[in-house]
Short mmCIF file of C-alpha atoms in Angstrom, two decimals:
data_model
loop_
_atom_site.label_atom_id
_atom_site.label_comp_id
_atom_site.label_asym_id
_atom_site.label_seq_id
_atom_site.Cartn_x
_atom_site.Cartn_y
_atom_site.Cartn_z
CA MET A 1 0.30 0.21 0.05
CA ASP A 2 1.73 3.45 -0.65
CA ALA A 3 -1.13 5.43 0.99
CA LYS A 4 -4.17 5.50 2.81
CA LEU A 5 -6.70 8.31 3.54
CA GLN A 6 -9.60 8.73 6.48
CA VAL A 7 -11.33 11.11 4.42
CA PHE A 8 -14.54 13.43 5.85
CA THR A 9 -17.76 13.22 3.35
CA ASP A 10 -16.65 17.03 3.43
CA GLU A 11 -17.31 18.47 -0.09
CA LEU A 12 -13.91 20.78 0.64
CA MET A 13 -11.79 17.24 0.83
CA ILE A 14 -12.65 16.52 -3.17
CA SER A 15 -10.49 18.56 -5.13
CA PRO A 16 -7.42 18.07 -2.54
CA ILE A 17 -7.65 14.19 -3.13
CA CYS A 18 -8.07 14.55 -6.96
CA ASP A 19 -4.28 16.24 -6.99
CA PHE A 20 -3.06 14.05 -4.36
CA THR A 21 -4.38 11.43 -6.88
CA TYR A 22 -2.77 13.11 -10.09
CA ARG A 23 0.51 13.66 -8.80
CA TRP A 24 0.96 10.56 -7.24
CA ALA A 25 -0.37 8.10 -10.69
CA LEU A 26 1.70 10.44 -12.35
CA ASN A 27 5.16 9.25 -9.94
CA CYS A 28 3.94 5.78 -10.83
CA GLY A 29 4.03 5.95 -14.36
CA LEU A 30 0.90 6.77 -16.15
CA SER A 31 1.60 9.40 -18.32
CA GLU A 32 -0.20 12.64 -17.56
CA SER A 33 -3.55 12.09 -19.46
CA GLY A 34 -3.40 9.26 -17.87
CA ALA A 35 -2.89 10.52 -14.39
CA LEU A 36 -5.78 13.43 -15.68
CA ARG A 37 -8.60 10.97 -16.64
CA PHE A 38 -7.56 8.91 -14.07
CA SER A 39 -8.56 11.29 -11.38
CA VAL A 40 -11.34 12.40 -13.19
CA ALA A 41 -12.34 9.33 -12.49
CA MET A 42 -11.92 9.34 -8.64
CA SER A 43 -13.56 12.91 -8.79
CA GLU A 44 -16.52 11.64 -9.56
CA LEU A 45 -16.67 8.91 -7.64
CA VAL A 46 -15.14 10.32 -4.34
CA THR A 47 -17.86 12.83 -5.11
CA ASN A 48 -20.94 10.29 -5.47
CA ILE A 49 -19.78 9.25 -1.45
CA ILE A 50 -19.56 12.62 -0.18
CA LEU A 51 -23.24 13.85 -1.77
CA PHE A 52 -25.05 10.72 -1.43
CA ALA A 53 -23.71 8.07 0.91
CA PHE A 54 -24.28 10.05 3.71
CA PRO A 55 -27.51 11.73 2.79
CA HIS A 56 -28.40 13.38 6.36
CA ASP A 57 -24.74 13.68 8.10
CA ARG A 58 -21.37 15.58 6.42
CA LYS A 59 -19.37 14.13 9.48
CA LYS A 60 -18.49 10.63 9.14
CA LYS A 61 -15.38 9.10 7.33
CA PHE A 62 -14.62 6.52 4.22
CA GLU A 63 -11.00 5.32 3.77
CA ILE A 64 -9.23 5.35 0.67
CA GLU A 65 -6.29 3.26 0.03
CA PHE A 66 -3.55 3.82 -2.95
CA TYR A 67 -1.49 0.71 -4.37
CA HIS A 68 0.45 0.29 -7.01
CA THR A 69 2.73 -2.78 -8.79
CA PHE A 70 4.93 -2.66 -12.75
CA SER A 71 2.18 -2.87 -14.16
CA ASN A 72 -1.25 -1.00 -12.66
CA VAL A 73 -2.30 1.86 -10.65
CA GLU A 74 -5.33 1.03 -7.94
CA ILE A 75 -7.83 2.86 -6.07
CA VAL A 76 -9.72 1.47 -2.68
CA ILE A 77 -12.38 3.71 -1.45
CA ARG A 78 -14.55 1.23 1.47
CA GLU A 79 -17.59 3.17 3.29
CA LEU A 80 -20.05 2.69 5.67
CA GLY A 81 -23.15 4.74 4.00
CA GLU A 82 -26.57 4.09 2.95
CA PRO A 83 -26.53 0.68 0.32
CA PHE A 84 -27.71 0.85 -2.93
CA ASP A 85 -27.63 -1.20 -6.04
CA PRO A 86 -25.40 -0.26 -9.16
CA ASP A 87 -27.75 -2.13 -11.32
CA ARG A 88 -30.73 -0.11 -10.79
CA HIS A 89 -28.08 3.55 -11.69
CA ILE A 90 -27.61 2.17 -16.07
CA TYR A 91 -26.91 5.21 -18.48
CA ASN A 92 -30.07 5.37 -21.11
CA ILE A 93 -28.91 8.32 -24.00
CA GLU A 94 -32.01 8.43 -24.78
CA LYS A 95 -33.78 9.52 -21.17
CA ALA A 96 -30.94 12.05 -21.00
CA LEU A 97 -31.73 13.93 -24.45
CA ALA A 98 -36.02 14.38 -23.78
CA LYS A 99 -35.53 14.25 -19.95
CA ASP A 100 -32.06 16.03 -18.83
CA ASP A 101 -32.65 11.72 -16.46
CA PHE A 102 -28.51 11.90 -16.18
CA ASP A 103 -28.85 8.78 -14.14
CA GLY A 104 -25.60 6.52 -14.04
CA ALA A 105 -23.84 8.84 -15.94
CA GLY A 106 -21.39 9.18 -13.41
CA PHE A 107 -20.63 5.01 -13.81
CA LEU A 108 -20.42 5.20 -16.99
CA LEU A 109 -17.65 8.27 -16.91
CA MET A 110 -15.42 6.57 -13.97
CA ARG A 111 -15.52 2.65 -16.31
CA SER A 112 -14.51 4.66 -19.21
CA PHE A 113 -11.72 6.69 -17.64
CA SER A 114 -10.44 4.07 -15.54
CA ASP A 115 -9.14 0.06 -17.20
CA GLU A 116 -11.64 -1.60 -14.04
CA PHE A 117 -14.12 -0.49 -12.18
CA THR A 118 -15.32 -2.71 -9.22
CA PHE A 119 -18.54 -2.61 -6.86
CA ILE A 120 -18.01 -5.28 -4.21
CA ASN A 121 -21.29 -5.15 -1.25
CA ARG A 122 -19.53 -5.87 2.21
CA GLY A 123 -23.34 -6.01 3.66
CA ARG A 124 -22.44 -4.29 7.13
CA GLU A 125 -19.58 -4.28 6.53
CA GLY A 126 -21.13 -1.73 3.89
CA LYS A 127 -19.83 -0.98 0.23
CA GLU A 128 -16.06 -0.94 -1.70
CA PHE A 129 -15.05 0.64 -4.89
CA ARG A 130 -12.27 -0.60 -6.82
CA VAL A 131 -10.84 1.79 -9.58
CA SER A 132 -8.12 0.59 -11.91
CA LYS A 133 -6.06 1.85 -14.43
CA ASN A 134 -3.18 -0.34 -16.71
CA ILE A 135 0.43 1.71 -16.59
CA GLN A 136 1.75 1.55 -20.58
CA ILE A 137 5.13 1.00 -20.21
CA HIS A 138 6.97 2.32 -22.64
CA ASP A 139 8.97 0.23 -25.68
CA ILE A 140 11.91 -1.69 -23.34
CA ASP A 141 14.27 -1.17 -26.01
CA GLU A 142 13.30 1.97 -25.61
CA LEU A 143 14.31 3.36 -22.61
CA LEU A 144 17.70 0.70 -23.07
CA GLN A 145 18.10 2.86 -25.97
CA GLN A 146 17.46 0.25 -28.41
CA SER A 147 15.69 0.62 -32.09
CA LEU A 148 12.75 -1.92 -32.50
CA GLU A 149 13.91 -3.19 -34.79
CA GLN A 150 17.25 -4.64 -33.27
CA ARG A 151 14.47 -6.40 -30.66
CA GLU A 152 12.58 -8.01 -33.26
CA ALA A 153 15.78 -8.98 -35.06
CA GLU A 154 16.60 -10.14 -31.49
CA ILE A 155 13.69 -12.13 -30.23
CA GLU A 156 14.13 -14.21 -33.75
CA HIS A 157 17.23 -15.04 -33.62
CA THR A 158 17.50 -18.75 -31.84
CA ILE A 159 20.18 -18.47 -29.81
CA GLU A 160 22.90 -20.62 -29.43
CA PRO A 161 22.77 -23.13 -26.43
CA SER A 162 26.61 -21.29 -24.87
CA PRO A 163 29.26 -23.98 -23.91
CA GLN A 164 29.62 -24.79 -20.38
CA LYS A 165 32.97 -22.76 -18.53
CA LYS A 166 34.10 -24.23 -15.84
CA LEU A 167 34.66 -21.84 -12.80
CA ASP A 168 38.20 -21.60 -11.78
CA GLY A 169 36.46 -19.02 -8.86
CA PHE A 170 33.31 -16.62 -8.22
CA THR A 171 32.77 -14.57 -5.59
CA VAL A 172 28.65 -13.83 -4.24
CA HIS A 173 28.21 -11.21 -2.46
CA ARG A 174 24.93 -8.61 -1.49
CA ILE A 175 23.45 -6.29 -4.00
CA LYS A 176 23.31 -2.84 -4.12
CA ALA A 177 21.92 -0.21 -5.77
CA THR A 178 24.96 0.53 -8.24
CA ASP A 179 24.60 -3.41 -9.04
CA ALA A 180 21.37 -2.46 -10.76
CA GLU A 181 22.60 -2.87 -14.55
CA ASP A 182 24.48 -5.21 -14.17
CA ILE A 183 21.65 -7.30 -13.50
CA SER A 184 19.32 -6.25 -16.24
CA LYS A 185 22.06 -7.06 -18.34
CA LEU A 186 22.25 -10.78 -17.42
CA ILE A 187 19.13 -11.29 -17.72
CA TYR A 188 19.37 -9.85 -21.63
CA ARG A 189 21.49 -11.76 -21.81
CA THR A 190 20.40 -14.60 -20.88
CA TYR A 191 16.43 -14.71 -22.16
CA ARG A 192 16.89 -11.76 -23.83
CA TYR A 193 12.81 -10.66 -24.23
CA THR A 194 11.46 -13.33 -22.94
CA TYR A 195 11.95 -13.05 -19.27
CA ASN A 196 8.18 -12.12 -17.73
CA LYS A 197 8.22 -10.20 -15.25
CA GLU A 198 9.53 -6.60 -18.14
CA ASP A 199 10.58 -4.43 -14.74
CA MET A 200 13.60 -6.66 -14.38
CA TYR A 201 14.87 -5.22 -18.13
CA LEU A 202 14.97 -1.36 -16.33
CA PRO A 203 17.37 -0.33 -14.31
CA LYS A 204 16.18 2.34 -12.38
CA LYS A 205 12.94 0.03 -10.98
CA ILE A 206 15.73 -2.65 -9.87
CA GLU A 207 17.80 0.61 -8.03
CA GLU A 208 14.48 1.96 -6.43
CA ALA A 209 13.39 -2.05 -5.10
CA VAL A 210 16.79 -2.10 -3.38
CA LEU A 211 16.96 1.25 -2.23
CA SER A 212 13.06 1.16 -1.01
CA LYS A 213 14.53 -2.71 0.51
CA ASP A 214 11.12 -4.13 -1.73
CA LYS A 215 13.53 -6.89 -2.63
CA PHE A 216 16.61 -8.40 -0.72
CA GLY A 217 19.37 -10.22 -3.67
CA VAL A 218 23.01 -11.45 -4.01
CA ILE A 219 25.30 -11.54 -7.40
CA ALA A 220 27.72 -13.88 -8.28
CA ARG A 221 30.23 -12.35 -10.30
CA LYS A 222 33.74 -13.99 -11.54
CA LYS A 223 37.39 -12.44 -10.25
CA ASP A 224 37.61 -10.69 -13.37
CA GLY A 225 34.32 -8.47 -12.34
CA LYS A 226 31.69 -10.03 -14.26
CA ALA A 227 28.30 -10.71 -13.76
CA ILE A 228 26.99 -14.73 -13.69
CA GLY A 229 24.09 -14.70 -11.35
CA TYR A 230 21.81 -13.08 -9.55
CA PHE A 231 19.28 -14.65 -6.73
CA ALA A 232 16.96 -11.95 -5.64
CA ILE A 233 13.59 -12.97 -2.83
CA THR A 234 10.81 -10.22 -2.04
CA PRO A 235 9.34 -9.89 1.62
CA LYS A 236 5.75 -9.89 2.72
CA TYR A 237 4.41 -7.02 3.27
CA ASN A 238 1.58 -8.14 6.32
CA SER A 239 4.09 -11.39 7.36
CA ASN A 240 7.67 -12.63 7.92
CA ILE A 241 8.31 -14.66 5.78
CA ALA A 242 9.44 -13.54 1.65
CA GLU A 243 9.09 -15.29 -1.70
CA VAL A 244 11.64 -16.49 -3.77
CA GLY A 245 10.51 -14.77 -7.16
CA GLU A 246 13.89 -14.17 -8.68
CA ALA A 247 17.12 -16.44 -10.12
CA VAL A 248 19.00 -16.00 -13.20
CA VAL A 249 22.63 -18.06 -13.79
CA SER A 250 24.64 -17.32 -17.10
CA PRO A 251 23.96 -20.12 -18.98
CA SER A 252 28.15 -20.75 -19.29
CA TYR A 253 28.70 -21.16 -16.09
CA ARG A 254 25.70 -23.20 -15.03
CA ARG A 255 26.40 -26.61 -13.57
CA ASN A 256 29.17 -24.60 -11.19
CA GLY A 257 27.82 -24.37 -8.50
CA VAL A 258 26.60 -21.06 -8.62
CA MET A 259 22.90 -21.12 -8.09
CA SER A 260 23.52 -23.52 -4.03
CA LYS A 261 25.96 -20.59 -3.33
CA MET A 262 23.38 -18.21 -4.07
CA MET A 263 20.81 -19.57 -1.99
CA ASN A 264 23.12 -21.01 0.61
CA HIS A 265 23.44 -16.82 0.68
CA LEU A 266 19.99 -15.60 0.72
CA ILE A 267 19.16 -18.66 3.32
CA GLU A 268 21.57 -16.53 5.55
CA ILE A 269 20.21 -13.37 4.93
CA ALA A 270 16.78 -14.31 5.65
CA ASN A 271 17.35 -15.15 8.87
CA SER A 272 19.28 -12.13 9.76
CA LYS A 273 16.15 -10.37 9.26
CA GLN A 274 14.10 -13.13 11.35
CA ILE A 275 12.34 -14.23 8.09
CA THR A 276 10.63 -17.43 9.44
CA ALA A 277 10.14 -18.83 5.82
CA LEU A 278 10.15 -19.02 1.74
CA PHE A 279 8.18 -19.36 -0.80
CA GLY A 280 7.70 -20.01 -4.67
CA GLN A 281 5.18 -19.81 -7.17
CA ALA A 282 6.01 -22.64 -9.56
CA VAL A 283 4.10 -23.19 -13.34
CA THR A 284 2.89 -26.28 -13.54
CA THR A 285 3.52 -26.04 -17.19
CA HIS A 286 6.81 -27.98 -17.44
CA PRO A 287 9.04 -28.69 -13.88
CA VAL A 288 11.52 -26.39 -14.36
CA SER A 289 10.63 -24.26 -11.50
CA GLN A 290 9.78 -27.12 -9.40
CA LYS A 291 13.22 -28.76 -9.96
CA VAL A 292 14.87 -25.81 -8.40
CA ASN A 293 13.17 -25.32 -5.52
CA HIS A 294 12.46 -28.90 -4.93
CA LYS A 295 16.55 -29.20 -4.67
CA PHE A 296 17.45 -26.60 -1.74
CA GLY A 297 14.93 -28.81 -0.20
CA PHE A 298 11.28 -26.44 -0.75
CA LYS A 299 7.67 -28.54 -0.08
CA THR A 300 4.90 -28.45 -2.24
CA THR A 301 1.79 -27.49 0.13
CA ALA A 302 -0.52 -25.88 -2.34
CA LEU A 303 -2.32 -26.23 -6.12
CA GLN A 304 -3.41 -22.77 -7.05
CA LEU A 305 -5.80 -23.85 -10.39
CA ALA A 306 -5.56 -21.39 -13.46
CA SER A 307 -3.97 -18.39 -12.35
CA SER A 308 -1.72 -17.39 -14.28
CA LEU A 309 -1.87 -16.18 -18.07
CA ASN A 310 0.50 -18.26 -20.15
CA VAL A 311 3.84 -16.86 -19.67
CA LYS A 312 6.85 -18.38 -22.07
CA PHE A 313 10.48 -19.45 -21.02
CA MET A 314 13.22 -19.44 -23.30
CA GLY A 315 12.88 -23.59 -24.70
CA PHE A 316 9.11 -24.31 -23.52
CA ASN A 317 7.58 -21.78 -26.38
CA GLU A 318 4.97 -24.05 -27.55
CA GLU A 319 1.02 -22.94 -26.80
CA TYR A 320 -0.61 -24.21 -23.60
CA PRO A 321 -4.43 -24.50 -23.32
CA GLN A 322 -5.53 -23.92 -20.83
CA PHE A 323 -5.11 -21.26 -18.29
CA VAL A 324 -1.62 -21.99 -16.49
CA SER A 325 -1.71 -23.99 -12.45
CA ILE A 326 1.08 -22.42 -9.69
CA ALA A 327 2.45 -25.30 -6.94
CA PHE A 328 3.46 -22.92 -3.91
CA ASP A 329 6.32 -24.50 -2.45
CA PHE A 330 7.54 -23.89 1.13
CA LEU A 331 10.84 -24.11 2.82
CA PRO A 332 10.78 -23.48 6.85
CA ILE A 333 13.27 -21.63 7.82
CA ASN A 334 12.91 -20.68 11.74
CA GLN A 335 11.25 -22.84 13.13
CA PRO A 336 7.71 -21.63 15.33
CA PRO A 337 7.04 -23.15 18.57
CA LYS A 338 4.56 -25.72 18.59
CA LYS A 339 0.94 -23.98 17.21
CA SER A 340 -2.62 -25.33 18.43
CA ILE A 341 -4.58 -25.27 15.27
CA TYR A 342 -8.45 -25.65 14.73
CA LEU A 343 -9.11 -28.18 11.21
CA PRO A 344 -12.35 -29.01 9.22
CA LYS A 345 -12.47 -32.02 9.23
CA LYS A 346 -12.73 -33.08 5.51
CA TYR A 347 -9.17 -31.26 5.03
CA LYS A 348 -8.41 -32.50 8.38
CA ASP A 349 -6.27 -35.28 7.18
CA ILE A 350 -4.36 -33.66 4.37
CA LEU A 351 -3.60 -30.97 6.49
CA LEU A 352 -1.87 -33.07 9.08
CA GLU A 353 0.42 -34.25 6.04
CA THR A 354 1.07 -31.03 5.47
CA TYR A 355 2.27 -30.12 8.16
CA ASP A 356 4.76 -33.13 8.35
CA GLU A 357 6.22 -32.75 5.29
CA LEU A 358 6.47 -29.08 6.33
CA GLU A 359 8.11 -30.72 9.56
CA MET A 360 5.81 -28.03 11.89
CA LYS A 361 4.48 -28.89 15.44
CA VAL A 362 1.37 -28.62 15.66
CA GLU A 363 -1.55 -29.74 17.60
CA ALA A 364 -5.51 -30.11 16.22
CA ILE A 365 -7.98 -29.30 18.32
CA GLU A 366 -11.23 -29.39 18.64
CA PRO A 367 -12.75 -26.01 19.05
CA ASP A 368 -14.72 -26.53 22.53
CA SER A 369 -16.24 -22.58 22.50
CA TYR A 370 -15.34 -19.74 20.93
CA HIS A 371 -16.82 -16.03 20.12
CA LEU A 372 -18.13 -14.33 16.65
CA ALA A 373 -17.27 -10.22 16.89
CA ASP A 374 -19.83 -8.05 15.85
CA PHE A 375 -18.28 -7.22 12.11
CA SER A 376 -16.42 -9.59 10.35
CA GLU A 377 -13.42 -8.26 8.74
CA ILE A 378 -12.71 -9.47 5.22
CA ASP A 379 -10.07 -8.27 2.63
CA VAL A 380 -10.24 -8.76 -1.08
CA LYS A 381 -7.06 -8.37 -3.44
CA ILE A 382 -7.85 -8.82 -7.34
CA ASN A 383 -5.30 -9.43 -9.53
CA TYR A 384 -6.54 -7.74 -12.78
CA SER A 385 -4.92 -9.70 -15.30
CA SER A 386 -4.91 -13.02 -14.55
CA SER A 387 -8.82 -12.67 -13.71
CA SER A 388 -8.32 -13.74 -10.32
CA SER A 389 -9.54 -12.35 -5.84
CA LEU A 390 -8.93 -13.48 -3.41
CA ILE A 391 -10.29 -13.17 -0.55
CA ILE A 392 -8.55 -12.72 3.05
CA VAL A 393 -10.71 -13.95 6.13
CA ASN A 394 -9.35 -11.93 9.59
CA LYS A 395 -11.96 -12.37 11.51
CA TYR A 396 -14.95 -14.11 11.52
CA GLY A 397 -18.42 -11.88 12.97
CA LYS A 398 -21.72 -12.33 13.04
CA ASP A 399 -22.59 -11.44 9.92
CA PHE A 400 -19.96 -13.85 8.16
CA PHE A 401 -21.88 -15.94 5.94
CA THR A 402 -23.93 -12.98 4.66
CA VAL A 403 -20.91 -10.90 4.32
CA LEU A 404 -18.84 -13.81 2.54
CA SER A 405 -21.96 -14.66 -0.18
CA GLU A 406 -22.71 -10.87 -1.23
CA MET A 407 -18.51 -10.71 -1.82
CA VAL A 408 -18.51 -13.64 -3.59
CA GLU A 409 -21.74 -12.90 -6.33
CA SER A 410 -20.15 -8.84 -6.59
CA LEU A 411 -17.18 -10.78 -7.54
CA GLU A 412 -18.59 -13.02 -9.56
CA LEU A 413 -20.28 -9.97 -11.82
CA LYS A 414 -16.32 -9.58 -13.23
CA ASN A 415 -16.78 -13.03 -14.98
CA PRO A 416 -13.78 -14.53 -12.88
CA LYS A 417 -11.15 -17.37 -13.25
CA THR A 418 -11.16 -18.06 -10.23
CA LEU A 419 -12.01 -16.99 -6.84
CA PHE A 420 -9.62 -17.80 -3.80
CA LEU A 421 -10.29 -18.39 -0.03
CA ASP A 422 -7.83 -18.13 2.65
CA LEU A 423 -9.43 -19.17 6.26
CA PRO A 424 -7.46 -18.76 9.44
CA ILE A 425 -6.79 -22.30 10.55
CA GLN A 426 -5.37 -20.47 13.72
CA ASN A 427 -9.22 -18.88 14.94
CA LYS A 428 -11.58 -21.58 16.74
CA ALA A 429 -14.50 -20.69 14.50
CA THR A 430 -12.77 -21.84 11.16
CA PRO A 431 -14.61 -25.44 11.68
CA GLU A 432 -18.12 -24.47 12.31
CA GLN A 433 -17.67 -21.78 9.84
CA PHE A 434 -16.42 -24.24 7.26
CA SER A 435 -19.74 -25.76 6.76
CA ASN A 436 -21.66 -23.26 5.45
CA ILE A 437 -18.94 -22.38 3.39
CA SER A 438 -19.33 -25.40 1.31
CA SER A 439 -21.83 -24.52 0.11
CA LEU A 440 -20.56 -21.71 -2.35
CA GLY A 441 -18.39 -23.95 -4.64
CA PHE A 442 -15.30 -24.10 -3.47
CA ILE A 443 -12.77 -27.14 -3.42
CA TYR A 444 -9.62 -27.87 -1.77
CA CYS A 445 -6.30 -25.13 -2.41
CA GLY A 446 -4.19 -26.23 0.37
CA LEU A 447 -1.99 -24.69 3.10
CA PHE A 448 -0.84 -21.83 3.25
CA PRO A 449 1.64 -20.97 6.14
CA HIS A 450 2.71 -18.13 8.39
CA PHE A 451 1.16 -16.38 4.95
CA HIS A 452 -1.28 -12.99 6.78
CA LYS A 453 -0.23 -11.61 9.95
CA ASN A 454 1.98 -14.09 10.98
CA SER A 455 -1.01 -16.80 11.19
CA ASP A 456 -1.49 -20.05 8.98
CA PHE A 457 -3.96 -20.31 6.51
CA LEU A 458 -6.35 -23.11 4.67
CA ARG A 459 -6.78 -22.20 1.49
CA LEU A 460 -9.35 -23.15 -1.12
CA GLN A 461 -10.30 -21.49 -4.23
CA LYS A 462 -13.59 -21.61 -6.60
CA VAL A 463 -12.80 -22.06 -10.32
CA TYR A 464 -14.93 -21.42 -12.98
CA THR A 465 -13.28 -22.82 -16.47
CA LYS A 466 -12.31 -26.19 -17.54
CA LEU A 467 -9.56 -27.70 -16.46
CA ASP A 468 -7.59 -31.06 -18.01
CA PHE A 469 -5.40 -32.23 -15.13
CA GLU A 470 -3.47 -33.99 -17.44
CA ILE A 471 -1.37 -32.02 -18.63
CA ILE A 472 -0.73 -29.69 -14.82
CA ASP A 473 3.14 -31.40 -14.05
CA ILE A 474 3.56 -31.64 -10.54
CA LEU A 475 7.22 -32.61 -9.50
CA SER A 476 7.22 -34.04 -6.06
CA ASP A 477 5.26 -37.36 -4.64
CA PHE A 478 3.25 -35.21 -1.85
CA GLY A 479 2.63 -32.31 -4.58
CA LYS A 480 1.22 -35.08 -6.77
CA LYS A 481 -0.97 -36.23 -4.18
CA ILE A 482 -2.19 -32.70 -3.36
CA LYS A 483 -3.09 -32.52 -7.37
CA MET A 484 -4.86 -36.04 -7.20
CA PHE A 485 -7.21 -34.56 -3.84
CA ILE A 486 -8.06 -32.15 -5.53
CA SER A 487 -8.51 -33.43 -9.40
CA ASP A 488 -11.45 -35.54 -7.02
CA GLU A 489 -13.13 -32.38 -5.61
CA TYR A 490 -12.90 -30.56 -9.10
CA TYR A 491 -14.22 -32.91 -10.76
CA LYS A 492 -17.51 -33.52 -9.18
CA HIS A 493 -18.31 -29.90 -8.33
CA ILE A 494 -17.23 -29.21 -12.85
#
């Protein structure tokens, strides 16, 4: 999250909010015209909330959160004003011309000036609006001061395998901002333009991430200083774990122990940062990325279905006929003390087996009683590129099932490929609340240890697309067991 504002329902607040939105959007990478249009959409939304959500009270508050990634900006607004149904406010040009009835024009403008506009009904938790706009990245070659013709020629050129070279020695050091250009060149020389993270071709983006401590990494160099390897982890913002996200070794210097030495150095860094565990997301179109994870002791704990677009890697250019599934692999680094967990009976055995795989000490307890809050606390994260959303339950309230049902219904209006639901299994209420959730069509996904606020979560998934499990490639024996367990449930529901 870049910023969070609490705003009074005062018309004087509209202008400064829009000014902030414009400047923030520019800093995130939108063009001047894009930032202006985005701030206009924001102005319309904030104005509607201030004028109509609380018609009888000008001293109420609502929240605005600002998020950005390399590829998009997103603003989330939550308010507890009067209920309304946006489907009943559809702009009609004939009414506008004949009767000066412009009902729904504001929503049309918001949708026109943004790439995604989402309304989520949170029941007694109020309403949530999400406005998102994609960042149009300049051609990477332009940023690297290369011509488009050169890029196309390089993409079409078949890269011959580099002969293996024996190293007479190399060093591994923690990355600094000054390493950014070498890292970017290493990615380019290894993958040309097939690497799936475009920011890795932009030295300034890498430099910013290192300086802001958004990532920790190591770089391997020969004795002459030439960069031959790079490996980085990204700390998770709300928990004491980190994702293994970027790894590369120059093809000429593979099989020299470079990757192993970098990984060992990363684990030392994770230990020094008191990181509890590392996790990796491995595509299931082929087993290569899973092999890397399992070589270093990672264990597969979950299979997330249809959660990514088809990502092409060097040497794997065939078309994949469905959305890509993801295997989640975990590596505990600092084992926590034995913890109490509360498991739904349906998934108790598979979850306990997963804990055994991770060598994590837990005690499954049958809850005798528990207290429900007056209101639930539920977060939503939308992945626009993969048409999926993640619902995270932080606290169960008396309104839980009603709120969850309405949120699922709201998200289904966006025609998702998958919805994911994270349930806290260190919460005594989970087993009983799970019995209601089953009616919504969710199936098993897996165990996510320490994943939110350092607590363990059971992830469920609801899939809206047909999948062929035969082409979902899982490497480990236990991972295959998870796949079989999920496929049995999937075919019962689809």
